[in-house]
PDB file of C-alpha atoms in Angstrom:
ATOM      1  CA  MET C  30     100.937 109.319 -63.551  1.00 77.00           C
ATOM      2  CA  PHE C  31      99.481 112.851 -63.193  1.00 84.00           C
ATOM      3  CA  CYS C  32     101.533 116.072 -63.161  1.00 86.00           C
ATOM      4  CA  GLN C  33     101.355 117.798 -59.804  1.00 84.00           C
ATOM      5  CA  TYR C  34     101.626 121.204 -61.601  1.00 86.00           C
ATOM      6  CA  CYS C  35      99.126 121.128 -64.466  1.00 87.00           C
ATOM      7  CA  GLY C  36      97.244 117.881 -63.799  1.00 84.00           C
ATOM      8  CA  THR C  37      98.097 116.304 -67.168  1.00 87.00           C
ATOM      9  CA  LYS C  38      98.139 112.496 -67.302  1.00 86.00           C
ATOM     10  CA  ASN C  39     101.552 111.046 -68.313  1.00 85.00           C
ATOM     11  CA  GLU C  40     102.956 107.566 -68.892  1.00 83.00           C
ATOM     12  CA  ALA C  41     103.960 105.712 -65.726  1.00 81.00           C
ATOM     13  CA  ASP C  42     107.673 105.806 -66.598  1.00 82.00           C
ATOM     14  CA  SER C  43     107.707 109.492 -67.743  1.00 83.00           C
ATOM     15  CA  ARG C  44     110.177 111.746 -65.971  1.00 84.00           C
ATOM     16  CA  PHE C  45     108.817 115.074 -67.322  1.00 86.00           C
ATOM     17  CA  CYS C  46     105.291 116.285 -67.978  1.00 88.00           C
ATOM     18  CA  ILE C  47     104.345 116.130 -71.648  1.00 85.00           C
ATOM     19  CA  ASN C  48     102.335 119.351 -71.300  1.00 88.00           C
ATOM     20  CA  CYS C  49     104.217 121.773 -69.038  1.00 89.00           C
ATOM     21  CA  GLY C  50     107.641 120.055 -69.023  1.00 85.00           C
ATOM     22  CA  LYS C  51     107.951 120.061 -65.262  1.00 86.00           C
ATOM     23  CA  PRO C  52     109.732 117.070 -63.554  1.00 88.00           C
ATOM     24  CA  LEU C  53     107.390 114.385 -62.339  1.00 82.00           C
ATOM     25  CA  GLU C  54     107.544 112.812 -58.894  1.00 74.00           C
ATOM     26  CA  ASP C  55     106.955 109.039 -58.611  1.00 60.00           C
ATOM     27  CA  ALA C  56     104.818 109.386 -55.511  1.00 42.00           C
ATOM     28  CA  THR C  57     102.203 111.371 -57.365  1.00 44.00           C
ATOM     29  CA  GLU C  58      99.585 109.059 -58.813  1.00 46.00           C
ATOM     30  CA  GLN C  59      96.524 111.283 -58.786  1.00 49.00           C
ATOM     31  CA  PRO C  60      96.329 115.055 -59.213  1.00 48.00           C
ATOM     32  CA  ALA C  61      95.350 116.924 -56.123  1.00 45.00           C
ATOM     33  CA  THR C  62      93.268 119.199 -58.161  1.00 47.00           C
ATOM     34  CA  GLN C  63      92.572 118.567 -61.859  1.00 47.00           C
ATOM     35  CA  GLN C  64      92.210 121.682 -63.978  1.00 47.00           C
ATOM     36  CA  PRO C  65      91.804 122.277 -67.717  1.00 47.00           C
ATOM     37  CA  LYS C  66      95.030 121.957 -69.706  1.00 46.00           C
ATOM     38  CA  GLU C  67      94.838 125.541 -70.952  1.00 46.00           C
ATOM     39  CA  ASP C  68      94.419 127.041 -67.444  1.00 45.00           C
ATOM     40  CA  MET C  69      97.258 128.716 -65.654  1.00 46.00           C
ATOM     41  CA  VAL C  70      97.908 127.065 -62.197  1.00 43.00           C
ATOM     42  CA  THR C  71     100.015 127.681 -59.158  1.00 44.00           C
ATOM     43  CA  PRO C  72     101.374 124.602 -57.202  1.00 45.00           C
ATOM     44  CA  SER C  73      99.551 124.117 -53.873  1.00 45.00           C
ATOM     45  CA  ASN C  74     102.756 123.064 -52.058  1.00 46.00           C
ATOM     46  CA  SER C  75     104.664 126.294 -52.823  1.00 43.00           C
ATOM     47  CA  ALA C  76     103.462 128.634 -50.135  1.00 43.00           C
ATOM     48  CA  SER C  77     106.756 130.377 -49.365  1.00 44.00           C
ATOM     49  CA  THR C  78     108.083 130.850 -52.953  1.00 45.00           C
ATOM     50  CA  PRO C  79     105.371 131.514 -55.568  1.00 48.00           C
ATOM     51  CA  HIS C  80     105.845 130.185 -59.112  1.00 48.00           C
ATOM     52  CA  GLU C  81     105.071 132.122 -62.365  1.00 48.00           C
ATOM     53  CA  PRO C  82     101.832 131.138 -64.152  1.00 50.00           C
ATOM     54  CA  VAL C  83     102.224 128.262 -66.558  1.00 48.00           C
ATOM     55  CA  VAL C  84     100.870 128.719 -70.105  1.00 50.00           C
ATOM     56  CA  SER C  85      99.835 125.685 -72.116  1.00 54.00           C
ATOM     57  CA  ARG C  86     101.354 124.822 -75.513  1.00 55.00           C
ATOM     58  CA  GLN C  87      98.007 125.281 -77.173  1.00 54.00           C
ATOM     59  CA  ALA C  88      97.727 128.871 -75.874  1.00 52.00           C
ATOM     60  CA  VAL C  89     101.275 129.585 -77.046  1.00 46.00           C
ATOM     61  CA  LYS C  90     100.486 128.255 -80.507  1.00 52.00           C
ATOM     62  CA  GLN C  91      97.331 130.420 -80.715  1.00 56.00           C
ATOM     63  CA  GLN C  92      99.258 133.515 -79.652  1.00 55.00           C
ATOM     64  CA  SER C  93     101.956 132.750 -82.218  1.00 54.00           C
ATOM     65  CA  LYS C  94      99.383 132.405 -85.014  1.00 55.00           C
ATOM     66  CA  SER C  95      97.713 135.680 -83.980  1.00 55.00           C
ATOM     67  CA  LYS C  96     101.043 137.525 -84.060  1.00 58.00           C
ATOM     68  CA  LYS C  97     101.713 136.291 -87.605  1.00 61.00           C
ATOM     69  CA  TRP C  98      98.630 138.117 -88.908  1.00 62.00           C
ATOM     70  CA  VAL C  99      99.547 141.493 -87.355  1.00 64.00           C
ATOM     71  CA  PRO C 100     102.224 142.503 -89.943  1.00 69.00           C
ATOM     72  CA  VAL C 101      99.979 141.356 -92.799  1.00 69.00           C
ATOM     73  CA  LEU C 102      97.070 143.432 -91.519  1.00 72.00           C
ATOM     74  CA  ILE C 103      99.220 146.525 -90.983  1.00 79.00           C
ATOM     75  CA  GLY C 104     100.751 146.162 -94.443  1.00 76.00           C
ATOM     76  CA  GLY C 105      97.306 145.927 -96.041  1.00 75.00           C
ATOM     77  CA  LEU C 106      96.121 149.077 -94.274  1.00 80.00           C
ATOM     78  CA  VAL C 107      99.220 150.997 -95.424  1.00 77.00           C
ATOM     79  CA  VAL C 108      98.709 149.933 -99.061  1.00 76.00           C
ATOM     80  CA  LEU C 109      95.036 150.923 -98.912  1.00 80.00           C
ATOM     81  CA  ALA C 110      95.868 154.364 -97.486  1.00 78.00           C
ATOM     82  CA  ILE C 111      98.468 154.998-100.213  1.00 82.00           C
ATOM     83  CA  ALA C 112      96.002 153.996-102.942  1.00 73.00           C
ATOM     84  CA  VAL C 113      93.297 156.316-101.589  1.00 72.00           C
ATOM     85  CA  GLU C 114      95.724 159.244-101.317  1.00 73.00           C
ATOM     86  CA  ALA C 115      97.052 158.702-104.852  1.00 70.00           C
ATOM     87  CA  GLY C 116      93.547 158.564-106.273  1.00 69.00           C
ATOM     88  CA  PHE C 117      92.661 161.861-104.582  1.00 60.00           C
ATOM     89  CA  TYR C 118      95.623 163.718-106.087  1.00 59.00           C
ATOM     90  CA  LEU C 119      95.103 162.203-109.541  1.00 60.00           C
ATOM     91  CA  GLN C 120      91.496 163.389-109.638  1.00 60.00           C
ATOM     92  CA  LYS C 121      92.177 166.837-108.196  1.00 54.00           C
ATOM     93  CA  PRO C 122      93.936 168.347-111.262  1.00 50.00           C
ATOM     94  CA  ALA C 123      91.186 167.109-113.549  1.00 47.00           C
ATOM     95  CA  ALA C 124      88.562 168.691-111.319  1.00 47.00           C
ATOM     96  CA  ASN C 125      90.503 171.950-111.262  1.00 52.00           C
ATOM     97  CA  THR C 126      90.807 171.893-115.055  1.00 49.00           C
ATOM     98  CA  LYS C 127      87.060 171.394-115.468  1.00 51.00           C
ATOM     99  CA  THR C 128      86.365 174.243-113.029  1.00 53.00           C
ATOM    100  CA  ALA C 129      88.764 176.587-114.829  1.00 51.00           C
ATOM    101  CA  THR C 130      87.272 175.688-118.230  1.00 55.00           C
ATOM    102  CA  SER C 131      83.746 176.274-116.950  1.00 54.00           C
ATOM    103  CA  ALA C 132      84.720 179.625-115.403  1.00 55.00           C
ATOM    104  CA  SER C 133      86.451 180.697-118.648  1.00 58.00           C
ATOM    105  CA  SER C 134      83.377 179.753-120.728  1.00 56.00           C
ATOM    106  CA  LYS C 135      81.086 181.710-118.417  1.00 56.00           C
ATOM    107  CA  GLN C 136      83.373 184.721-118.576  1.00 62.00           C
ATOM    108  CA  GLN C 137      83.474 184.628-122.393  1.00 62.00           C
ATOM    109  CA  SER C 138      79.683 184.307-122.539  1.00 53.00           C
ATOM    110  CA  THR C 139      79.261 187.292-120.190  1.00 55.00           C
ATOM    111  CA  GLN C 140      81.688 189.397-122.204  1.00 58.00           C
ATOM    112  CA  ALA C 141      79.851 188.557-125.442  1.00 52.00           C
ATOM    113  CA  SER C 142      76.502 189.562-123.910  1.00 51.00           C
ATOM    114  CA  ASP C 143      77.952 192.823-122.621  1.00 54.00           C
ATOM    115  CA  SER C 144      79.398 193.629-126.051  1.00 50.00           C
ATOM    116  CA  GLU C 145      76.061 193.048-127.770  1.00 48.00           C
ATOM    117  CA  SER C 146      74.267 195.332-125.309  1.00 45.00           C
ATOM    118  CA  ILE C 147      76.446 198.376-126.054  1.00 46.00           C
ATOM    119  CA  SER C 148      74.453 201.043-127.877  1.00 48.00           C
ATOM    120  CA  ASP C 149      75.566 202.806-131.052  1.00 51.00           C
ATOM    121  CA  SER C 150      76.284 205.978-129.121  1.00 47.00           C
ATOM    122  CA  GLU C 151      78.563 204.119-126.693  1.00 50.00           C
ATOM    123  CA  VAL C 152      80.402 202.505-129.606  1.00 47.00           C
ATOM    124  CA  SER C 153      80.828 205.901-131.200  1.00 47.00           C
ATOM    125  CA  SER C 154      82.175 207.446-127.985  1.00 46.00           C
ATOM    126  CA  SER C 155      84.580 204.575-127.345  1.00 46.00           C
ATOM    127  CA  SER C 156      85.819 204.526-130.937  1.00 46.00           C
ATOM    128  CA  SER C 157      86.354 208.283-130.913  1.00 42.00           C
ATOM    129  CA  GLU C 158      88.898 207.957-128.117  1.00 50.00           C
ATOM    130  CA  SER C 159      90.915 205.374-130.024  1.00 58.00           C
ATOM    131  CA  VAL C 160      90.910 206.983-133.544  1.00 72.00           C
ATOM    132  CA  ALA C 161      94.498 207.734-134.490  1.00 80.00           C
ATOM    133  CA  ASN C 162      93.724 210.192-137.312  1.00 88.00           C
ATOM    134  CA  PRO C 163      90.326 211.835-136.715  1.00 94.00           C
ATOM    135  CA  LEU C 164      88.811 213.912-139.508  1.00 94.00           C
ATOM    136  CA  TRP C 165      87.156 216.294-137.042  1.00 96.00           C
ATOM    137  CA  THR C 166      88.731 217.968-134.005  1.00 96.00           C
ATOM    138  CA  GLU C 167      88.062 220.902-131.668  1.00 95.00           C
ATOM    139  CA  SER C 168      90.412 223.099-133.656  1.00 96.00           C
ATOM    140  CA  LYS C 169      88.558 222.307-136.892  1.00 97.00           C
ATOM    141  CA  LYS C 170      85.283 223.069-135.133  1.00 97.00           C
ATOM    142  CA  ASP C 171      86.633 226.511-134.194  1.00 97.00           C
ATOM    143  CA  SER C 172      87.804 227.075-137.768  1.00 97.00           C
ATOM    144  CA  LEU C 173      84.315 226.292-139.095  1.00 97.00           C
ATOM    145  CA  GLN C 174      82.753 228.756-136.634  1.00 97.00           C
ATOM    146  CA  SER C 175      85.005 231.529-137.910  1.00 97.00           C
ATOM    147  CA  PHE C 176      84.371 230.573-141.518  1.00 97.00           C
ATOM    148  CA  MET C 177      80.553 230.539-141.120  1.00 97.00           C
ATOM    149  CA  ALA C 178      80.627 233.957-139.443  1.00 96.00           C
ATOM    150  CA  ASP C 179      82.567 235.461-142.353  1.00 97.00           C
ATOM    151  CA  TRP C 180      80.652 233.581-145.040  1.00 96.00           C
ATOM    152  CA  GLY C 181      77.289 234.515-143.493  1.00 95.00           C
ATOM    153  CA  THR C 182      78.254 238.185-143.547  1.00 95.00           C
ATOM    154  CA  GLU C 183      79.103 237.927-147.238  1.00 94.00           C
ATOM    155  CA  MET C 184      75.728 236.218-147.879  1.00 93.00           C
ATOM    156  CA  ASP C 185      73.931 238.781-145.678  1.00 92.00           C
ATOM    157  CA  GLN C 186      72.782 235.901-143.469  1.00 93.00           C
ATOM    158  CA  ASP C 187      73.226 235.276-139.742  1.00 95.00           C
ATOM    159  CA  TYR C 188      74.066 231.639-138.980  1.00 96.00           C
ATOM    160  CA  GLN C 189      74.016 229.972-135.571  1.00 96.00           C
ATOM    161  CA  GLU C 190      75.599 226.665-134.633  1.00 97.00           C
ATOM    162  CA  TYR C 191      73.482 223.667-133.560  1.00 97.00           C
ATOM    163  CA  SER C 192      74.373 220.152-132.384  1.00 95.00           C
ATOM    164  CA  ASP C 193      72.980 216.849-131.150  1.00 93.00           C
ATOM    165  CA  HIS C 194      72.182 218.637-127.858  1.00 93.00           C
ATOM    166  CA  HIS C 195      71.094 221.985-129.301  1.00 96.00           C
ATOM    167  CA  ASN C 196      68.206 222.056-131.801  1.00 97.00           C
ATOM    168  CA  VAL C 197      66.391 224.598-133.916  1.00 95.00           C
ATOM    169  CA  SER C 198      62.678 224.373-134.718  1.00 92.00           C
ATOM    170  CA  LEU C 199      62.302 224.249-138.453  1.00 87.00           C
ATOM    171  CA  TYR C 200      59.689 222.756-140.788  1.00 82.00           C
ATOM    172  CA  GLY C 201      57.703 221.653-137.746  1.00 85.00           C
ATOM    173  CA  VAL C 202      60.493 219.470-136.293  1.00 91.00           C
ATOM    174  CA  ASP C 203      63.584 219.881-134.121  1.00 94.00           C
ATOM    175  CA  LEU C 204      66.802 219.763-136.102  1.00 94.00           C
ATOM    176  CA  PRO C 205      69.148 218.013-136.067  1.00 96.00           C
ATOM    177  CA  GLY C 206      67.766 216.024-133.078  1.00 96.00           C
ATOM    178  CA  ASP C 207      64.783 214.433-134.847  1.00 95.00           C
ATOM    179  CA  LEU C 208      67.019 213.381-137.736  1.00 95.00           C
ATOM    180  CA  LEU C 209      69.667 211.840-135.495  1.00 96.00           C
ATOM    181  CA  SER C 210      67.120 209.929-133.389  1.00 95.00           C
ATOM    182  CA  GLY C 211      65.265 208.604-136.445  1.00 94.00           C
ATOM    183  CA  ALA C 212      62.022 210.331-135.439  1.00 94.00           C
ATOM    184  CA  ILE C 213      61.874 211.730-138.972  1.00 94.00           C
ATOM    185  CA  GLN C 214      63.345 210.316-142.178  1.00 95.00           C
ATOM    186  CA  THR C 215      66.402 211.912-143.774  1.00 95.00           C
ATOM    187  CA  GLU C 216      66.548 211.916-147.579  1.00 95.00           C
ATOM    188  CA  VAL C 217      69.391 212.915-149.872  1.00 95.00           C
ATOM    189  CA  GLY C 218      68.555 213.259-153.568  1.00 90.00           C
ATOM    190  CA  GLY C 219      65.188 211.579-152.948  1.00 90.00           C
ATOM    191  CA  SER C 220      66.690 208.436-151.309  1.00 94.00           C
ATOM    192  CA  PRO C 221      66.468 207.579-147.589  1.00 95.00           C
ATOM    193  CA  VAL C 222      69.806 207.677-145.775  1.00 97.00           C
ATOM    194  CA  THR C 223      71.050 207.293-142.219  1.00 97.00           C
ATOM    195  CA  VAL C 224      72.697 210.120-140.267  1.00 97.00           C
ATOM    196  CA  LYS C 225      74.585 209.986-136.943  1.00 97.00           C
ATOM    197  CA  TRP C 226      76.462 212.545-134.954  1.00 97.00           C
ATOM    198  CA  SER C 227      80.221 211.941-134.900  1.00 96.00           C
ATOM    199  CA  GLU C 228      82.737 213.689-132.670  1.00 95.00           C
ATOM    200  CA  ASP C 229      85.666 212.690-134.877  1.00 96.00           C
ATOM    201  CA  GLY C 230      84.074 212.265-138.307  1.00 95.00           C
ATOM    202  CA  VAL C 231      85.074 208.587-138.396  1.00 95.00           C
ATOM    203  CA  SER C 232      83.483 206.419-135.738  1.00 91.00           C
ATOM    204  CA  ALA C 233      79.697 206.770-136.267  1.00 92.00           C
ATOM    205  CA  LYS C 234      77.972 203.951-138.184  1.00 94.00           C
ATOM    206  CA  ALA C 235      75.866 205.837-140.731  1.00 96.00           C
ATOM    207  CA  ASP C 236      75.767 206.898-144.369  1.00 97.00           C
ATOM    208  CA  TYR C 237      76.487 210.483-143.332  1.00 98.00           C
ATOM    209  CA  LYS C 238      78.552 211.249-140.228  1.00 97.00           C
ATOM    210  CA  VAL C 239      77.421 214.673-138.983  1.00 98.00           C
ATOM    211  CA  VAL C 240      80.131 216.856-137.398  1.00 97.00           C
ATOM    212  CA  ALA C 241      78.337 220.245-137.364  1.00 98.00           C
ATOM    213  CA  ALA C 242      74.993 221.929-138.125  1.00 98.00           C
ATOM    214  CA  TYR C 243      74.194 225.603-138.905  1.00 98.00           C
ATOM    215  CA  SER C 244      70.960 227.477-139.628  1.00 96.00           C
ATOM    216  CA  ASP C 245      69.718 231.049-140.060  1.00 95.00           C
ATOM    217  CA  ALA C 246      66.142 230.102-139.079  1.00 92.00           C
ATOM    218  CA  ASN C 247      66.207 232.432-136.058  1.00 90.00           C
ATOM    219  CA  SER C 248      67.729 235.407-137.868  1.00 85.00           C
ATOM    220  CA  GLY C 249      64.396 236.705-139.188  1.00 82.00           C
ATOM    221  CA  GLY C 250      65.384 236.378-142.844  1.00 78.00           C
ATOM    222  CA  GLU C 251      62.999 235.865-145.703  1.00 81.00           C
ATOM    223  CA  GLU C 252      64.113 232.285-146.322  1.00 87.00           C
ATOM    224  CA  ASP C 253      65.368 229.713-143.805  1.00 91.00           C
ATOM    225  CA  HIS C 254      68.364 227.491-144.511  1.00 93.00           C
ATOM    226  CA  PHE C 255      69.627 224.466-142.590  1.00 96.00           C
ATOM    227  CA  TYR C 256      73.077 222.979-143.263  1.00 97.00           C
ATOM    228  CA  LEU C 257      74.540 219.660-142.178  1.00 98.00           C
ATOM    229  CA  PHE C 258      78.332 219.399-142.393  1.00 98.00           C
ATOM    230  CA  THR C 259      79.052 215.699-142.878  1.00 98.00           C
ATOM    231  CA  ILE C 260      81.607 213.065-143.837  1.00 97.00           C
ATOM    232  CA  HIS C 261      80.293 210.713-146.513  1.00 97.00           C
ATOM    233  CA  ASP C 262      82.467 207.837-147.775  1.00 95.00           C
ATOM    234  CA  GLY C 263      85.516 209.573-146.339  1.00 93.00           C
ATOM    235  CA  ARG C 264      84.958 212.921-148.070  1.00 95.00           C
ATOM    236  CA  PRO C 265      83.460 216.204-146.777  1.00 97.00           C
ATOM    237  CA  VAL C 266      79.882 216.875-147.904  1.00 98.00           C
ATOM    238  CA  VAL C 267      77.701 219.895-147.041  1.00 98.00           C
ATOM    239  CA  LEU C 268      73.959 219.108-147.150  1.00 97.00           C
ATOM    240  CA  ILE C 269      71.281 221.821-147.325  1.00 96.00           C
ATOM    241  CA  ALA C 270      67.541 221.673-146.577  1.00 92.00           C
ATOM    242  CA  GLN C 271      65.258 224.573-147.393  1.00 84.00           C
ATOM    243  CA  GLU C 272      61.611 225.292-148.110  1.00 76.00           C
ATOM    244  CA  GLY C 273      60.223 224.088-151.414  1.00 73.00           C
ATOM    245  CA  GLN C 274      62.837 221.318-151.655  1.00 80.00           C
ATOM    246  CA  GLY C 275      60.415 218.429-151.050  1.00 77.00           C
ATOM    247  CA  SER C 276      60.354 218.123-147.253  1.00 80.00           C
ATOM    248  CA  THR C 277      57.191 216.610-145.727  1.00 80.00           C
ATOM    249  CA  SER C 278      55.838 215.965-142.244  1.00 76.00           C
ATOM    250  CA  SER C 279      57.607 212.587-142.205  1.00 88.00           C
ATOM    251  CA  SER C 280      60.897 213.405-143.962  1.00 91.00           C
ATOM    252  CA  ILE C 281      63.372 216.193-144.533  1.00 92.00           C
ATOM    253  CA  ALA C 282      64.832 216.436-148.028  1.00 94.00           C
ATOM    254  CA  PHE C 283      68.495 217.391-148.364  1.00 95.00           C
ATOM    255  CA  LYS C 284      70.825 217.881-151.291  1.00 95.00           C
ATOM    256  CA  GLU C 285      74.478 218.768-151.638  1.00 96.00           C
ATOM    257  CA  THR C 286      75.012 222.512-151.592  1.00 96.00           C
ATOM    258  CA  GLU C 287      75.851 224.170-154.889  1.00 95.00           C
ATOM    259  CA  ASN C 288      77.657 227.049-153.208  1.00 96.00           C
ATOM    260  CA  THR C 289      81.283 226.652-154.234  1.00 96.00           C
ATOM    261  CA  ASP C 290      82.709 228.843-151.447  1.00 97.00           C
ATOM    262  CA  LEU C 291      80.911 226.829-148.785  1.00 97.00           C
ATOM    263  CA  ARG C 292      81.970 223.492-150.254  1.00 96.00           C
ATOM    264  CA  ASN C 293      85.603 224.504-150.684  1.00 97.00           C
ATOM    265  CA  GLY C 294      85.759 226.131-147.269  1.00 97.00           C
ATOM    266  CA  PHE C 295      84.603 222.977-145.491  1.00 97.00           C
ATOM    267  CA  SER C 296      86.931 220.786-147.566  1.00 97.00           C
ATOM    268  CA  ASP C 297      89.919 222.982-146.689  1.00 97.00           C
ATOM    269  CA  ILE C 298      89.102 222.741-142.980  1.00 97.00           C
ATOM    270  CA  ILE C 299      88.874 218.925-143.182  1.00 96.00           C
ATOM    271  CA  ASP C 300      92.130 218.606-145.133  1.00 94.00           C
ATOM    272  CA  ASN C 301      94.168 220.855-142.825  1.00 88.00           C
TER     273      ASN C 301
END
């Protein structure tokens, strides 16, 4: 017996279709129109009241199996997304740490290079600003000017002040500029020494830190004298250079002055 709804062949004594479950009529022996079991059909004898499409058991089973995989697939995608996000945040701090370390290293390297490139004069200027107890100040400079004016009068000599920016031509060179620049060698007691100008008497890196210079070379006297007022090993030292003392075209020979008044006067100014 064939089902008049889906065309499925049933046993002769069956009352319901084994495929669609519809009631079978005894008069129906052959299907009016045989269609595939999985197709959806509409009965030909229902013109006035249409029936809903009939879905086969096989199609239902396939749909049911497909639906079972949906939650599994969604769950897998969620787990994958969480893993990717966690990995991103775990790696980010490490990357930031490496970047910060690299930036810090570069900064330290740059600072080291800048420090090495600073000249001696820049070091001297910077150190002068930070010296807590300078040995030479503007007030001491003024005191030395007054002292040299009085002392020069007593010696019947006229002394003028010179500096690292104001030179006097003497012995064929410019003093003290050529000494400070190293263009000519400075000797004390026959031994080469280094001399640098110091604004505070402390910061310059040299054997003798020069704080003042005086000469009577332009006074028209019979003999020219050139004095360097210095700090040597933390104590005041007055150096003198004069003709016949061993100066040459490549070096100027100095010695400590033997004039007691000049030595004591400079020491008193430094100590006060």
